[in-house]
PDB file of C-alpha atoms in Angstrom:
ATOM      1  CA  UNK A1419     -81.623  28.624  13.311  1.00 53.00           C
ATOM      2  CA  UNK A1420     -81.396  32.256  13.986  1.00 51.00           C
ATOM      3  CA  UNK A1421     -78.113  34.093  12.804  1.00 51.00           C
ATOM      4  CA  UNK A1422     -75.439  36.555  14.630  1.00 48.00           C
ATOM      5  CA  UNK A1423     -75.164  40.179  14.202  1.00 49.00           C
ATOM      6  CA  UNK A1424     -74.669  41.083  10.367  1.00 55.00           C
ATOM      7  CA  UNK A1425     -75.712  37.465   9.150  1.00 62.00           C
ATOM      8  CA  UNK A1426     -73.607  34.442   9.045  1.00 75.00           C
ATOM      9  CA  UNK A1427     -73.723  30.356   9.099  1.00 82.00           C
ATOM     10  CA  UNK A1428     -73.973  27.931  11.711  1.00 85.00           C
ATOM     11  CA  UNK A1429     -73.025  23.919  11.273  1.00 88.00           C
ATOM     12  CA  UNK A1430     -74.081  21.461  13.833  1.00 90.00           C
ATOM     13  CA  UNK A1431     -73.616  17.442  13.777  1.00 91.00           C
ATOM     14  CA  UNK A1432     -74.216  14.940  15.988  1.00 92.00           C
ATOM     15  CA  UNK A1433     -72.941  13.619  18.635  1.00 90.00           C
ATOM     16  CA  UNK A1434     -73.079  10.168  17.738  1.00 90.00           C
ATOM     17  CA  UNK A1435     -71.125   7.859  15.119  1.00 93.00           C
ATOM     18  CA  UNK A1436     -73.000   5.817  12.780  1.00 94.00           C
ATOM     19  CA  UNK A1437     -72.127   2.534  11.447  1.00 94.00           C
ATOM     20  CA  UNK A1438     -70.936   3.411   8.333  1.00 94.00           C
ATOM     21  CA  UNK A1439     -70.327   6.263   6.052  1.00 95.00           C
ATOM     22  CA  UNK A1440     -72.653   4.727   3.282  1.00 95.00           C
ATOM     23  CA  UNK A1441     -75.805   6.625   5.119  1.00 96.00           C
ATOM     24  CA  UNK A1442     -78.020  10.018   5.002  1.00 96.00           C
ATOM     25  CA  UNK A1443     -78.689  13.007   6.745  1.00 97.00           C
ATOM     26  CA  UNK A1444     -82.305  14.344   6.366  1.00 97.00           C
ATOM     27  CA  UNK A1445     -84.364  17.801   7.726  1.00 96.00           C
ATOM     28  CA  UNK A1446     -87.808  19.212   7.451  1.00 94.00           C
ATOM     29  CA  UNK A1447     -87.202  22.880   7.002  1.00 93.00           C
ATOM     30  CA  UNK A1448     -90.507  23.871   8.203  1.00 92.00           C
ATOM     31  CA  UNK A1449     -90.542  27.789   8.191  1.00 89.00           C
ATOM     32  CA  UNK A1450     -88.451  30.915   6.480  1.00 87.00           C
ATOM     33  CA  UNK A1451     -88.863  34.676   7.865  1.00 85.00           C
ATOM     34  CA  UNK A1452     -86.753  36.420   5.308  1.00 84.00           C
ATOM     35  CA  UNK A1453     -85.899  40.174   6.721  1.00 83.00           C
ATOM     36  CA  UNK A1454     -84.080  40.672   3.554  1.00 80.00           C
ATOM     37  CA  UNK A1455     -81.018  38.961   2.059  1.00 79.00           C
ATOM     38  CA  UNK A1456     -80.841  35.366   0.876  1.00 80.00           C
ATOM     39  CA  UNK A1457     -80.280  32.328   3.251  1.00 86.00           C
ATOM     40  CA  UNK A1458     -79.937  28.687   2.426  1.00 89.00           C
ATOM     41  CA  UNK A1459     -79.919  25.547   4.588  1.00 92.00           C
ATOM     42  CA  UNK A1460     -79.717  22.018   4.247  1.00 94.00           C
ATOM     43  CA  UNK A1461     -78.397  18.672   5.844  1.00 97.00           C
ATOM     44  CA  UNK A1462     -75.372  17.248   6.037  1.00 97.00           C
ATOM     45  CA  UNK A1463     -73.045  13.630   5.662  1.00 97.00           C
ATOM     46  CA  UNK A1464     -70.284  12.398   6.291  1.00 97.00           C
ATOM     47  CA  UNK A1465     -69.510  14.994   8.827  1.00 95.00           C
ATOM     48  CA  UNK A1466     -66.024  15.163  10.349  1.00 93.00           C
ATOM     49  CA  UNK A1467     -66.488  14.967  14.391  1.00 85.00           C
ATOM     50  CA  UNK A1468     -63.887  17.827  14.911  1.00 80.00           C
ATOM     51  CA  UNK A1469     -63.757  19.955  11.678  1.00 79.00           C
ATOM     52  CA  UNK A1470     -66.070  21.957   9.253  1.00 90.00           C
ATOM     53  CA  UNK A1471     -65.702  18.904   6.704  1.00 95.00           C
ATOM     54  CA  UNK A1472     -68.784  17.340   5.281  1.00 96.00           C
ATOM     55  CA  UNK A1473     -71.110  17.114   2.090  1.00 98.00           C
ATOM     56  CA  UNK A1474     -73.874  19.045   1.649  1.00 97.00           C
ATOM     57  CA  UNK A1475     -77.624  19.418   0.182  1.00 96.00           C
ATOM     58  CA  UNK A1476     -77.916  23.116   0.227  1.00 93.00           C
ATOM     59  CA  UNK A1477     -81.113  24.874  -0.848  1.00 91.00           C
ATOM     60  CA  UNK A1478     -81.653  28.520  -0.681  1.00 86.00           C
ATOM     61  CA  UNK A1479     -84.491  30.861  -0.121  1.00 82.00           C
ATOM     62  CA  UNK A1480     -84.586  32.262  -3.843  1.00 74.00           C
ATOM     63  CA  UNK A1481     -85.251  28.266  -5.035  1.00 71.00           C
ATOM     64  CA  UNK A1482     -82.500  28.684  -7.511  1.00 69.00           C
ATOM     65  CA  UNK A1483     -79.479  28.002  -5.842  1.00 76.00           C
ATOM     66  CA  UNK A1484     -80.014  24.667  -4.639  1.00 88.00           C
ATOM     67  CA  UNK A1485     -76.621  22.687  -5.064  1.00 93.00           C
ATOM     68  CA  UNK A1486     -74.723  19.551  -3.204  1.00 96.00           C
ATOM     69  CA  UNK A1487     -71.257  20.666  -2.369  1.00 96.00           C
ATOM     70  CA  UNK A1488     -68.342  19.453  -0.448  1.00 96.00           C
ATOM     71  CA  UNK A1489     -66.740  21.330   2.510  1.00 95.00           C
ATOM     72  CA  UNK A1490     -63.341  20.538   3.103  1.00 95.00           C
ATOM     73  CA  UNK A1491     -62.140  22.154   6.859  1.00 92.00           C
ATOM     74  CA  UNK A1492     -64.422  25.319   6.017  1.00 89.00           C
ATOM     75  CA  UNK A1493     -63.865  25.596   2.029  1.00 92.00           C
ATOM     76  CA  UNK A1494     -67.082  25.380   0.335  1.00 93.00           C
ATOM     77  CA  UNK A1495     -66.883  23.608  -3.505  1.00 96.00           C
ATOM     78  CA  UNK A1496     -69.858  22.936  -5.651  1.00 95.00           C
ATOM     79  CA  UNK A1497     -70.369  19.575  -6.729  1.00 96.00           C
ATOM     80  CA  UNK A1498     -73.344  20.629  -9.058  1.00 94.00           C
ATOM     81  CA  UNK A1499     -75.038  23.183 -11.252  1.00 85.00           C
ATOM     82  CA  UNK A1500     -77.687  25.089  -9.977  1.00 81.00           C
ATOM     83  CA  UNK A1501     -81.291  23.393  -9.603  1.00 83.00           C
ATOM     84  CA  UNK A1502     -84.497  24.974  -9.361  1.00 79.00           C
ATOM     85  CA  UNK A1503     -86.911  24.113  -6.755  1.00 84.00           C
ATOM     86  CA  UNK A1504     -90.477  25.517  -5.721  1.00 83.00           C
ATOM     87  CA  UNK A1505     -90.462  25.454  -2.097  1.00 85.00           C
ATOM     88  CA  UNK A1506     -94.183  24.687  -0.400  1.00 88.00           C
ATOM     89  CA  UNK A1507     -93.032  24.524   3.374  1.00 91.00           C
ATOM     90  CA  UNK A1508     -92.749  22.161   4.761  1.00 94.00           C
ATOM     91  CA  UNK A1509     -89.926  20.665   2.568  1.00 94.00           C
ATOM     92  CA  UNK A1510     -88.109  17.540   3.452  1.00 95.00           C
ATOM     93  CA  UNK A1511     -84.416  18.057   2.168  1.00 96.00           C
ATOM     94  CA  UNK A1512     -82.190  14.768   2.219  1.00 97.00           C
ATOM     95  CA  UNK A1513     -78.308  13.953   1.173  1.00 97.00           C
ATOM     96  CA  UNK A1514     -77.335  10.212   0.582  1.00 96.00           C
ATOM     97  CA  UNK A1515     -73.516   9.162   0.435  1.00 96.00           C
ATOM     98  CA  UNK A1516     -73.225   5.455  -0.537  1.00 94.00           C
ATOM     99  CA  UNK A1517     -69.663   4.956  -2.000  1.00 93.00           C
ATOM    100  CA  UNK A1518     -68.394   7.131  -3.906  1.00 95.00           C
ATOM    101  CA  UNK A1519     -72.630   8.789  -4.657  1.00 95.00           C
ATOM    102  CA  UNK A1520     -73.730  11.242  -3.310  1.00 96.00           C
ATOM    103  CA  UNK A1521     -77.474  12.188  -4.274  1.00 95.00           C
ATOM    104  CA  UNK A1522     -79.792  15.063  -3.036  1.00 95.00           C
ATOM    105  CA  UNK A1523     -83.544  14.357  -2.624  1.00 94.00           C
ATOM    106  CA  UNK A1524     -86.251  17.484  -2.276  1.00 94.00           C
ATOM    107  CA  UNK A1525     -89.366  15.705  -0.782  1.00 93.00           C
ATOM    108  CA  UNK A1526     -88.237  12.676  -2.239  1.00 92.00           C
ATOM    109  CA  UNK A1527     -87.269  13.557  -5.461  1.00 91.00           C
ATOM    110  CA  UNK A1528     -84.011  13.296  -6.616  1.00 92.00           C
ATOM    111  CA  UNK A1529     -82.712  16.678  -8.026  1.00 91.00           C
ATOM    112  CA  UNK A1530     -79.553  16.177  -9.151  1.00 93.00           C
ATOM    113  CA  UNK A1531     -79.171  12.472 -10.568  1.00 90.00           C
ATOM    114  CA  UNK A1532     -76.102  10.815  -9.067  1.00 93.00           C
ATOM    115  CA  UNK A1533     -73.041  12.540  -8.608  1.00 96.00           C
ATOM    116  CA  UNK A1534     -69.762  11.045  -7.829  1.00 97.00           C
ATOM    117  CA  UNK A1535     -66.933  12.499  -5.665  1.00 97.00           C
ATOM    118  CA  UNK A1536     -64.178  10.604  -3.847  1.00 96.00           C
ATOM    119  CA  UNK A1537     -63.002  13.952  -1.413  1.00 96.00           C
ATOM    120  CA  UNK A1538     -64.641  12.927   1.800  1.00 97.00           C
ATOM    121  CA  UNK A1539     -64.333   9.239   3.146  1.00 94.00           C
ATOM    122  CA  UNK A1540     -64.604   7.552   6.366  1.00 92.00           C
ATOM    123  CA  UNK A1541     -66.612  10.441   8.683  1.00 94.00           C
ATOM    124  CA  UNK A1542     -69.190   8.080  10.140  1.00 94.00           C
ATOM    125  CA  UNK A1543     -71.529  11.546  11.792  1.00 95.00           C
ATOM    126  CA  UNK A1544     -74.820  13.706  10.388  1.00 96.00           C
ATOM    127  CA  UNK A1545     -76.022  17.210  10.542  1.00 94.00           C
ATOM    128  CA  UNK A1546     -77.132  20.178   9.531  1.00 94.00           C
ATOM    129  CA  UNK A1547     -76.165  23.686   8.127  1.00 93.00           C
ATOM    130  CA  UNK A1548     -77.869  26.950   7.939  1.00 89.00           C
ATOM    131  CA  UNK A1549     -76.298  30.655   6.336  1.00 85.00           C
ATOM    132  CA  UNK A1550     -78.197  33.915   6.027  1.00 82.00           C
ATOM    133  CA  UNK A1551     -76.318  37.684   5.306  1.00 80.00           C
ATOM    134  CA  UNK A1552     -79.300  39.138   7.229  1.00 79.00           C
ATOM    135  CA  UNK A1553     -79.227  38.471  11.026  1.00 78.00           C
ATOM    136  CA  UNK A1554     -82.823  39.057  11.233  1.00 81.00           C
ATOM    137  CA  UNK A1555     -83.672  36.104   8.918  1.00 82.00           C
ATOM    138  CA  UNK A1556     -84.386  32.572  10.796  1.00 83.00           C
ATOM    139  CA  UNK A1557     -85.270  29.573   9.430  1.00 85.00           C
ATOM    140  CA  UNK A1558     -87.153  26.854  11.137  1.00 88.00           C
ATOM    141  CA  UNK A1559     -85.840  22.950  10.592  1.00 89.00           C
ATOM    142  CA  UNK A1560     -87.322  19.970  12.341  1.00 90.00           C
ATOM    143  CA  UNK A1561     -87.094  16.039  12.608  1.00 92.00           C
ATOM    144  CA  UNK A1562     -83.352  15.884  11.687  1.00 93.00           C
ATOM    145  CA  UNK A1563     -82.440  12.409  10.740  1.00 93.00           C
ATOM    146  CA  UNK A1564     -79.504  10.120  10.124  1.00 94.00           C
ATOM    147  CA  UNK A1565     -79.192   6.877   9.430  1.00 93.00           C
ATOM    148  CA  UNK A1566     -76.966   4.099   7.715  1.00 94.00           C
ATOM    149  CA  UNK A1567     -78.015   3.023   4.648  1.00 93.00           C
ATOM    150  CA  UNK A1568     -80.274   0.219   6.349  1.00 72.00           C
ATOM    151  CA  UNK A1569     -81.582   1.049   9.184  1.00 52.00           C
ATOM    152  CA  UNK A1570     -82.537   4.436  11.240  1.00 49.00           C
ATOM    153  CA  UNK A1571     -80.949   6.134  14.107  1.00 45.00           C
ATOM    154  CA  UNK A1572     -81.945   8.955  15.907  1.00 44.00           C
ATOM    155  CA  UNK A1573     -79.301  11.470  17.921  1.00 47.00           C
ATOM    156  CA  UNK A1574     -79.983  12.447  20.740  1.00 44.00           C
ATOM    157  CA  UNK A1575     -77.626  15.247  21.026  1.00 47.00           C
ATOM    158  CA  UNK A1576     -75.979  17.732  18.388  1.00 52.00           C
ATOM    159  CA  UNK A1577     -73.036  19.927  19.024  1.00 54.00           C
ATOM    160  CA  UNK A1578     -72.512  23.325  17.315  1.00 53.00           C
ATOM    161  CA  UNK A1579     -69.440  23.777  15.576  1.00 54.00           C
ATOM    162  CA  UNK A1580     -69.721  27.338  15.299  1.00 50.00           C
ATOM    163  CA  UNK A1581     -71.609  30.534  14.104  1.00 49.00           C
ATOM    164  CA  UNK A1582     -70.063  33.291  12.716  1.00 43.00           C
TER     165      UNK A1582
END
């Protein structure tokens, strides 16, 4: 993910429904180059098909800001305290919504324990987010992953819902 002029975020989700909305989203982020600033990054469920609406496992490049939040059409709430996580890249970052659950897992760990939150029902799509306030910080994520809670599915296609 590279970032526009003065930093900012990007979302992206994809194209394709899943089943269900009991499922997970799941990255590799595989490489930082931090030109100053923070930046954070982290998959996404239960993404809306048309709107900045989704839950998120969020970790940042200072490894103490790693939260799960909700976005509700482009407000950002936290869900949790802060966690603190010692990255050693590559790091496999995944969110889980089953019900009303919603779990974050750092290389299969669970960091947060379960948390529950009833704001975001029914959006049946997966992604990804990434933020920086540096435009010359990138960050690298690979093998992005969704599935229903049961069975995998790989997108083939992911649409940007916007940088900036």
């Amino acid at each position: 993910i590279g970032f526009g002029a003065g930093g900012s975020d990007c979302t992206a989700r994809a194209d394709s429904d899943l089943a269900t909305d009991d499922h997970y989203g799941q990255i590799i982020l595989a490489a930082r180059s931090i030109a100053g600033g923070a930046m954070g990054c982290g998959p996404t469920a239960r993404h809306a098909a048309d709107a900045l609406t989704y839950y998120l496992f969020h970790t940042e490049s200072d490894g103490v800001n790693e939260k799960l939040y909700k976005r509700v059409t482009g407000t950002f709430t936290a869900l949790t305290s802060d966690a603190s996580i010692t990255e050693s890249l590559p790091d496999t970052l995944r969110i889980d919504c089953d019900g009303s659950t919603i779990t974050g897992d750092y290389n299969g760990v669970d960091v947060f324990g379960n948390v529950t939150d009833t704001a975001i029902t029914g959006n049946v799509r997966c992604g990804f987010y990434g933020g920086a306030n540096n435009a010359s910080n990138t960050e690298d994520l690979d093998n992005f992953e969704a599935a229903d809670l049961g069975g995998v599915v790989r997108p083939s296609q992911l649409t940007t819902l916007g940088i900036g």
